[in-house]
């Protein structure tokens, strides 16, 4: 996958994660982007995955 597509995935995940974190609906953003959960898990960092609710927040 090229860097541009990976950057798009990361940008959408960041935006959708912040929407979800602050109480807005992020489902529509992800649905319309066409990004799969597999792509999210492969290219997105843990911070954004936590905001999206795809992994549990780590406790110190």
GROMACS .gro file of C-alpha atoms in nm:
model
   60
    1UNK     CA    1   0.000   0.000   0.000
    2UNK     CA    2   0.136   0.344  -0.083
    3UNK     CA    3   0.216   0.610   0.178
    4UNK     CA    4  -0.064   0.836   0.060
    5UNK     CA    5  -0.330   0.569   0.130
    6UNK     CA    6  -0.174   0.490   0.468
    7UNK     CA    7  -0.176   0.861   0.554
    8UNK     CA    8  -0.542   0.882   0.455
    9UNK     CA    9  -0.627   0.587   0.681
   10UNK     CA   10  -0.437   0.742   0.972
   11UNK     CA   11  -0.600   1.082   0.921
   12UNK     CA   12  -0.952   0.941   0.908
   13UNK     CA   13  -0.883   0.727   1.214
   14UNK     CA   14  -0.754   1.029   1.406
   15UNK     CA   15  -1.059   1.239   1.315
   16UNK     CA   16  -1.309   0.961   1.386
   17UNK     CA   17  -1.134   0.876   1.713
   18UNK     CA   18  -1.155   1.233   1.837
   19UNK     CA   19  -1.521   1.252   1.739
   20UNK     CA   20  -1.594   0.937   1.940
   21UNK     CA   21  -1.380   1.046   2.235
   22UNK     CA   22  -1.571   1.373   2.270
   23UNK     CA   23  -1.915   1.217   2.239
   24UNK     CA   24  -1.994   1.241   1.867
   25UNK     CA   25  -2.076   0.958   1.630
   26UNK     CA   26  -1.773   0.834   1.436
   27UNK     CA   27  -1.943   0.539   1.265
   28UNK     CA   28  -2.053   0.739   0.961
   29UNK     CA   29  -1.702   0.874   0.901
   30UNK     CA   30  -1.554   0.526   0.902
   31UNK     CA   31  -1.835   0.377   0.695
   32UNK     CA   32  -1.810   0.639   0.421
   33UNK     CA   33  -1.430   0.621   0.409
   34UNK     CA   34  -1.437   0.255   0.308
   35UNK     CA   35  -1.157   0.174   0.551
   36UNK     CA   36  -1.175  -0.176   0.695
   37UNK     CA   37  -1.110  -0.267   1.057
   38UNK     CA   38  -0.817  -0.476   0.935
   39UNK     CA   39  -0.660  -0.167   0.773
   40UNK     CA   40  -0.718   0.035   1.089
   41UNK     CA   41  -0.549  -0.227   1.306
   42UNK     CA   42  -0.256  -0.253   1.063
   43UNK     CA   43  -0.180   0.117   1.004
   44UNK     CA   44  -0.316   0.313   1.301
   45UNK     CA   45  -0.135   0.369   1.630
   46UNK     CA   46  -0.267   0.255   1.968
   47UNK     CA   47  -0.381   0.605   2.074
   48UNK     CA   48  -0.624   0.627   1.782
   49UNK     CA   49  -0.732   0.265   1.819
   50UNK     CA   50  -0.817   0.338   2.183
   51UNK     CA   51  -1.018   0.645   2.083
   52UNK     CA   52  -1.206   0.432   1.831
   53UNK     CA   53  -1.277   0.170   2.096
   54UNK     CA   54  -1.091  -0.103   1.909
   55UNK     CA   55  -0.849  -0.174   2.193
   56UNK     CA   56  -0.871  -0.124   2.567
   57UNK     CA   57  -0.689   0.169   2.726
   58UNK     CA   58  -0.374   0.060   2.903
   59UNK     CA   59  -0.339   0.142   3.270
   60UNK     CA   60  -0.003   0.243   3.414
   0.00000   0.00000   0.00000
